[in-house]
Short mmCIF file of N, CA and C in Angstrom, two decimals:
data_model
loop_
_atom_site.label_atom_id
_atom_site.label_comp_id
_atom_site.label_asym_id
_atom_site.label_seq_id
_atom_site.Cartn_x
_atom_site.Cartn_y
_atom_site.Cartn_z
N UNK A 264 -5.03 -6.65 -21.85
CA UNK A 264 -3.98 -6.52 -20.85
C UNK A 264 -2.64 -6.79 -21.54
N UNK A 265 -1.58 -6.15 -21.16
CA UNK A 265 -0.48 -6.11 -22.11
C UNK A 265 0.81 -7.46 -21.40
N UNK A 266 1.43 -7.73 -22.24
CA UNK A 266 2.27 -8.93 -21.28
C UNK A 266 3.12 -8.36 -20.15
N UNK A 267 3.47 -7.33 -20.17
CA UNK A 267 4.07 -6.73 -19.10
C UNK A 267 3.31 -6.45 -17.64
N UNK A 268 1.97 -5.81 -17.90
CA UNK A 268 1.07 -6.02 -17.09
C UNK A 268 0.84 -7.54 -16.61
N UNK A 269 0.51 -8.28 -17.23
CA UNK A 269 -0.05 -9.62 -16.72
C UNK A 269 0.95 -10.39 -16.28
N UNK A 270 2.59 -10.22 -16.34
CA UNK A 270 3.49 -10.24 -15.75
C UNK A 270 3.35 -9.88 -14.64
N UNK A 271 3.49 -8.61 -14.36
CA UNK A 271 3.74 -7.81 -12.79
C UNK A 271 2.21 -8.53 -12.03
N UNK A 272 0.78 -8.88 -12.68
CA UNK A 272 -0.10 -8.94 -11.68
C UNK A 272 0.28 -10.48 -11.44
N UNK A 273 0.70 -11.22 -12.23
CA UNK A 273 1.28 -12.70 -12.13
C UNK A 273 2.25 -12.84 -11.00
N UNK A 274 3.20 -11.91 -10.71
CA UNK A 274 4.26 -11.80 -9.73
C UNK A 274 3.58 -11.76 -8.55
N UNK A 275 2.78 -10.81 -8.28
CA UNK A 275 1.96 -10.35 -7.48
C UNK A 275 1.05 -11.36 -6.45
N UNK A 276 0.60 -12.31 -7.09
CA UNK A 276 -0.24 -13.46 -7.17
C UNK A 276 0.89 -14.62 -6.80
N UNK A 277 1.87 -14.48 -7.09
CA UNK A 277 2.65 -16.08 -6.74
C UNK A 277 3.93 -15.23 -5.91
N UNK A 278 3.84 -13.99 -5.12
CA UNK A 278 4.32 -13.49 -3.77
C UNK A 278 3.45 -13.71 -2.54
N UNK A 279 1.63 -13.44 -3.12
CA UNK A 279 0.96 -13.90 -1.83
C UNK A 279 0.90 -15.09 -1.79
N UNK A 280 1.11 -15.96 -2.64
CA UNK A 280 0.45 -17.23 -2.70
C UNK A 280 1.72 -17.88 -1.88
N UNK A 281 3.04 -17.42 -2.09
CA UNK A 281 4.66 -18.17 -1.27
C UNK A 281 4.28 -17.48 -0.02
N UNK A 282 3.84 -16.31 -0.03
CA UNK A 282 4.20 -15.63 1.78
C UNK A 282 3.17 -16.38 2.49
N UNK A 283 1.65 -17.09 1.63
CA UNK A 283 1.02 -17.42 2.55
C UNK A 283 1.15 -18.99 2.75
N UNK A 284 1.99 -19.33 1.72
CA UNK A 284 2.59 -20.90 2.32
C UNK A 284 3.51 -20.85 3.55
N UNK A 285 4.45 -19.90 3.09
CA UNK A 285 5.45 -19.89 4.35
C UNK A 285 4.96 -19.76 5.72
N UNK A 286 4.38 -18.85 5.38
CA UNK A 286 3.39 -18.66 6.59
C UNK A 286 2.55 -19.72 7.45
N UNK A 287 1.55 -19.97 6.76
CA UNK A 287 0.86 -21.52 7.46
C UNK A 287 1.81 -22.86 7.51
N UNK A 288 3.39 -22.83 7.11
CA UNK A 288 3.67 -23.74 6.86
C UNK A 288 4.67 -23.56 8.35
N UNK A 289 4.72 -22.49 8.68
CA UNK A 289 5.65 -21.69 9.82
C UNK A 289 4.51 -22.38 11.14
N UNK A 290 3.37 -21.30 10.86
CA UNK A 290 2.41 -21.77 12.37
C UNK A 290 2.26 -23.60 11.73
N UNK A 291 1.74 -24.37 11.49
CA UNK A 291 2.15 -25.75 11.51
C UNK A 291 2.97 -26.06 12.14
N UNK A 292 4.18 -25.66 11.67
CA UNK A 292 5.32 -26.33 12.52
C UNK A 292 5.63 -25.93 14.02
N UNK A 293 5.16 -24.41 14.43
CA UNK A 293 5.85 -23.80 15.68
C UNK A 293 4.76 -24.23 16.42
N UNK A 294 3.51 -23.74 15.76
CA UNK A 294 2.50 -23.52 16.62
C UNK A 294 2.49 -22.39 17.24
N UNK A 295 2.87 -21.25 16.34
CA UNK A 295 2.27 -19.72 16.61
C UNK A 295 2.69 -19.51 15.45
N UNK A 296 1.67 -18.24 15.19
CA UNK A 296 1.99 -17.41 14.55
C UNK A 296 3.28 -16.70 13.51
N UNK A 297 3.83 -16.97 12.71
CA UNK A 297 4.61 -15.78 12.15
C UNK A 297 4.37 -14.43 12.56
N UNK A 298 5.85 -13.76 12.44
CA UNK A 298 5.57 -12.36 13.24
C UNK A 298 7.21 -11.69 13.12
N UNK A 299 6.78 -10.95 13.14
CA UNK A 299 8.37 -9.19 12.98
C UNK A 299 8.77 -9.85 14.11
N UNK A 300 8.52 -10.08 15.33
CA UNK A 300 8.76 -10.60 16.44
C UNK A 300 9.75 -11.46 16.21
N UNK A 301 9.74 -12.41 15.53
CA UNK A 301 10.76 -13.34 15.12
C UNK A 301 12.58 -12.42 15.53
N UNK A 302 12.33 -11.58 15.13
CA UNK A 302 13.61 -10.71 14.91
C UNK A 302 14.51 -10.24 16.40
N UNK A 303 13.21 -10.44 17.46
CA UNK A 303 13.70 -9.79 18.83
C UNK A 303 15.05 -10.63 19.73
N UNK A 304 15.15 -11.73 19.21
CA UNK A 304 15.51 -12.15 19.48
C UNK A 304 17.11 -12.36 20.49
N UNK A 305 17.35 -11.08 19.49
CA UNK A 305 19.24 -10.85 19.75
C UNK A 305 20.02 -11.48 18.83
N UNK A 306 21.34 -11.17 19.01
CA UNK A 306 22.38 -11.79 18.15
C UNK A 306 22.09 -13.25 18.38
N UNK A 307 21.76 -14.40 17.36
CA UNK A 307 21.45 -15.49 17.38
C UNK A 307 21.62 -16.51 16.20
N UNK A 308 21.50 -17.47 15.91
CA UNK A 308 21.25 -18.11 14.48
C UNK A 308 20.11 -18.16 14.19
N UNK A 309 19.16 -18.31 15.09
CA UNK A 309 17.66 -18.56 15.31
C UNK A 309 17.34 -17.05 14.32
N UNK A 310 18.02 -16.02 14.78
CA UNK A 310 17.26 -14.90 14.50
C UNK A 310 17.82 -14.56 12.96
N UNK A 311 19.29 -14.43 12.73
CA UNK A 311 19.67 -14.74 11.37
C UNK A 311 18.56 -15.71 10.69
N UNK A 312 18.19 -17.04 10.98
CA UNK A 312 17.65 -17.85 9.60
C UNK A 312 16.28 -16.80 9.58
N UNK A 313 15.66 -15.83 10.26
CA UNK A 313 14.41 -15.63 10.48
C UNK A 313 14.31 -14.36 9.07
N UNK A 314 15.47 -14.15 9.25
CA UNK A 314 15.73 -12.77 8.03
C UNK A 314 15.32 -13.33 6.47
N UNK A 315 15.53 -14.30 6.12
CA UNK A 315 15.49 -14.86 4.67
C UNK A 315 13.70 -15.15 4.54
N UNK A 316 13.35 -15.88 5.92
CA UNK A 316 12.07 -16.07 5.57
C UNK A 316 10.92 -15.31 5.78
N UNK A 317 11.28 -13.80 6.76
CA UNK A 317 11.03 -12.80 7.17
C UNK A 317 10.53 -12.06 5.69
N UNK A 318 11.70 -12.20 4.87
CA UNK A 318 11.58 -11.62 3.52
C UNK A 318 10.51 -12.09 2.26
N UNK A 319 10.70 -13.12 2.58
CA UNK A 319 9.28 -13.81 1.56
C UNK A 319 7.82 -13.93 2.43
N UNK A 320 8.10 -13.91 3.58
CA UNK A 320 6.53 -14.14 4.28
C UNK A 320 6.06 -12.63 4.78
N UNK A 321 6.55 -11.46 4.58
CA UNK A 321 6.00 -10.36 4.66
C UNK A 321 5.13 -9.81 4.42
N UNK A 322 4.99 -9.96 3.04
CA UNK A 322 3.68 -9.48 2.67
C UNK A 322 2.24 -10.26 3.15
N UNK A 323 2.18 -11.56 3.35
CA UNK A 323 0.74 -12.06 4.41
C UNK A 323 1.23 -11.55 5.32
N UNK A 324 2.04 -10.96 6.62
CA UNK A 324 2.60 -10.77 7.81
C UNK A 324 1.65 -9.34 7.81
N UNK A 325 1.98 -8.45 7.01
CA UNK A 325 1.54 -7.04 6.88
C UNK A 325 0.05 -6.66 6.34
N UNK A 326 -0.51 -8.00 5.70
CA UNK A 326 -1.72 -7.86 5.39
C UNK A 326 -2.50 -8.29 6.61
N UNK A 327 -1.86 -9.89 7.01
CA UNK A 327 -2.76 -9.71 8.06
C UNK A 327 -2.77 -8.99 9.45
N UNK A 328 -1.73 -8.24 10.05
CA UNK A 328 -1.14 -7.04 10.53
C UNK A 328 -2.65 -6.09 10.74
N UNK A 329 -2.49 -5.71 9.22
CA UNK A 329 -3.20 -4.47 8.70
C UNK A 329 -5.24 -5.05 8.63
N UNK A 330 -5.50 -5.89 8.42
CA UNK A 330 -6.46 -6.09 8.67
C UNK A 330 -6.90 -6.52 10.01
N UNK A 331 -6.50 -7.35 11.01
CA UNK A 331 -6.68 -7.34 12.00
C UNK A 331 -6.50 -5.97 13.21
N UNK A 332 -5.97 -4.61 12.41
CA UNK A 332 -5.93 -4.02 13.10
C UNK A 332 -6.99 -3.03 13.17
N UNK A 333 -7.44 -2.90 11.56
CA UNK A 333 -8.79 -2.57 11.18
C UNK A 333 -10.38 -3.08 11.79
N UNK A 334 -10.01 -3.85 12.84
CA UNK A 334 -11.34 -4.69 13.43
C UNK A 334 -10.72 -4.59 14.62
N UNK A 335 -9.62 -4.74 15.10
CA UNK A 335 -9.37 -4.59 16.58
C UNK A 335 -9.33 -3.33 17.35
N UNK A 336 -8.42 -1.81 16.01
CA UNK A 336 -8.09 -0.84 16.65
C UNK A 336 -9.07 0.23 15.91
N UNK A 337 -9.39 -0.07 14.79
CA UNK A 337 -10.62 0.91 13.72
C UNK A 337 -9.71 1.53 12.91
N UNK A 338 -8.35 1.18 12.28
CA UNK A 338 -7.68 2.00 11.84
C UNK A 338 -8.16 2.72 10.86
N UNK A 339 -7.46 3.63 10.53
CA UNK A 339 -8.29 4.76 9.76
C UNK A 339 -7.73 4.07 7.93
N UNK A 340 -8.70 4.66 6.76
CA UNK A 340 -8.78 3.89 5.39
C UNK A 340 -7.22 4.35 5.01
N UNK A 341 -6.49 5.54 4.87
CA UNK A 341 -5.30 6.12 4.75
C UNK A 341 -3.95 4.66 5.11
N UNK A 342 -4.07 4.48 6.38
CA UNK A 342 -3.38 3.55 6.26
C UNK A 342 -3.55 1.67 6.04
N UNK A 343 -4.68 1.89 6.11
CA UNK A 343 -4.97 0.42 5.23
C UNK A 343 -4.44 0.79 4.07
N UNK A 344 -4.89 1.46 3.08
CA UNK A 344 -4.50 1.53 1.83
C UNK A 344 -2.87 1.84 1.47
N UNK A 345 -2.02 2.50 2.18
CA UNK A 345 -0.61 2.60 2.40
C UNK A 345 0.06 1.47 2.79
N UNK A 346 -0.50 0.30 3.73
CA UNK A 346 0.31 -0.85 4.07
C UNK A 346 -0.13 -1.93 3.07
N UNK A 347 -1.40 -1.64 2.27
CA UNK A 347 -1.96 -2.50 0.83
C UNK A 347 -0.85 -2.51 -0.03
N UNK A 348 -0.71 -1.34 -0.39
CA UNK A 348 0.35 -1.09 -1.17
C UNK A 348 1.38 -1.33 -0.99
N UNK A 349 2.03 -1.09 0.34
CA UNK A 349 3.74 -1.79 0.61
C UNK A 349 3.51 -3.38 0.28
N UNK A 350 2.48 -3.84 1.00
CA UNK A 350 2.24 -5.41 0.96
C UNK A 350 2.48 -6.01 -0.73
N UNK A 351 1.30 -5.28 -1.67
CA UNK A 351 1.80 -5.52 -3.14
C UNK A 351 2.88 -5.57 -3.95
N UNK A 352 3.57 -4.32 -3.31
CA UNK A 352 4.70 -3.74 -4.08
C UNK A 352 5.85 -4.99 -3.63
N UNK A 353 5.90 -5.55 -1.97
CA UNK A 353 6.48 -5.97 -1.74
C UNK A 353 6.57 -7.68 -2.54
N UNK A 354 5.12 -8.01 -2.37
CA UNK A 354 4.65 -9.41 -3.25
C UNK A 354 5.07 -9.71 -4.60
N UNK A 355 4.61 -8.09 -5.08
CA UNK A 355 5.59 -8.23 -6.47
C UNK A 355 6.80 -8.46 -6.25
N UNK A 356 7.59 -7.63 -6.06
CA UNK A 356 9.37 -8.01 -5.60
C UNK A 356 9.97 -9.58 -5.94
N UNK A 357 9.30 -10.16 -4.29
CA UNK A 357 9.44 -11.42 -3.99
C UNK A 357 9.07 -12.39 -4.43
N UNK A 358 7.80 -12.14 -5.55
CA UNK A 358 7.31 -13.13 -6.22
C UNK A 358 7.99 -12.84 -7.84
N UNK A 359 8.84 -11.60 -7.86
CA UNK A 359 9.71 -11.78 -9.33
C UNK A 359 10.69 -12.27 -9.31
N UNK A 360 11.44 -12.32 -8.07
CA UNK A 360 12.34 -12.98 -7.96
C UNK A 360 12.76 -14.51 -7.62
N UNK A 361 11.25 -15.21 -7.25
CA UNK A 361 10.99 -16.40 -7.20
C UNK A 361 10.85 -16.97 -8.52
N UNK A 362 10.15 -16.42 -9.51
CA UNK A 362 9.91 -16.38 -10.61
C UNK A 362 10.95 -16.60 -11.68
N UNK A 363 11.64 -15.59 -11.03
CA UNK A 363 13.34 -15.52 -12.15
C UNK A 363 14.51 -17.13 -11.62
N UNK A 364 13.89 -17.19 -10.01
CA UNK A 364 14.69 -18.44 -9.44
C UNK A 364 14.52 -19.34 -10.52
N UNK A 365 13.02 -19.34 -10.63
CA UNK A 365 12.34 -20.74 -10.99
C UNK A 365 12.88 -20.94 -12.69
N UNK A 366 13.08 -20.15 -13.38
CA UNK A 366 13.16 -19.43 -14.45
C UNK A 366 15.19 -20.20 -15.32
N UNK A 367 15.68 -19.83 -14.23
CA UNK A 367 17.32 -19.82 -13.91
C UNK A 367 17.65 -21.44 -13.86
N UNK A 368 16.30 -21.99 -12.70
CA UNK A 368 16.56 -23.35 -12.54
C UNK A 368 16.08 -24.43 -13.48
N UNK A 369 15.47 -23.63 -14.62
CA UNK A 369 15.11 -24.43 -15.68
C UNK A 369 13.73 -25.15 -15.65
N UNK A 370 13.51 -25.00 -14.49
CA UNK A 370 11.58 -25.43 -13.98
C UNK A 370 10.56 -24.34 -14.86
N UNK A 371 10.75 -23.12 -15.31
CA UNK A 371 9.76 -22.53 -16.12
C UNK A 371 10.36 -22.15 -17.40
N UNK A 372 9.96 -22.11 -18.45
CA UNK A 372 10.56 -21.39 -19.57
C UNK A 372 10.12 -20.34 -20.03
#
């Protein structure tokens, strides 16, 4: 595996691993769910802070989205595998840029 590769699957891996802290760390505290829903809110502050964490907890949001809909509605394999992929692509993203945070702040070298 080449370092570039084991990079991007490394990113990948510490985007699900933050979206799914944020996540359980969200229902803990509210006592529901994380959810796009967050957003309905209207012009608000509530709904502004929801955007930042909206952004890192997406990808568990869309996985589990996408699998629960696969057992509830039968979705068809086409779009499981299309929202897999946004979910990854997105994990990567968010987990390179956590990465580069961590990186900047002198916590990784």
């Amino acid at each position: 595996m080449t370092p570039e590769a084991f990079n991007s699957l490394f990113s990948i891996c510490i985007g699900f691993a933050l979206a799914g802290a944020l996540v359980n760390g969200y229902q803990a505290f509210a006592q529901r769910p994380a959810g796009f829903g967050l957003l309905q809110d209207g012009v608000a502050p509530k709904t502004f802070a929801a955007v930042p964490f909206l952004v890192f907890a997406a990808p568990f949001i869309i996985m589990r989205n996408t699998l629960r809909g696969v057992r509830v509605e039968a979705r068809r394999l086409e779009f499981v595998m299309m929202a897999t992929v946004i979910a990854g692509f997105w994990s990567m993203m968010s987990g390179t840029f956590f990465l580069m945070t961590l990186r900047a702040a002198g916590v990784l070298v």
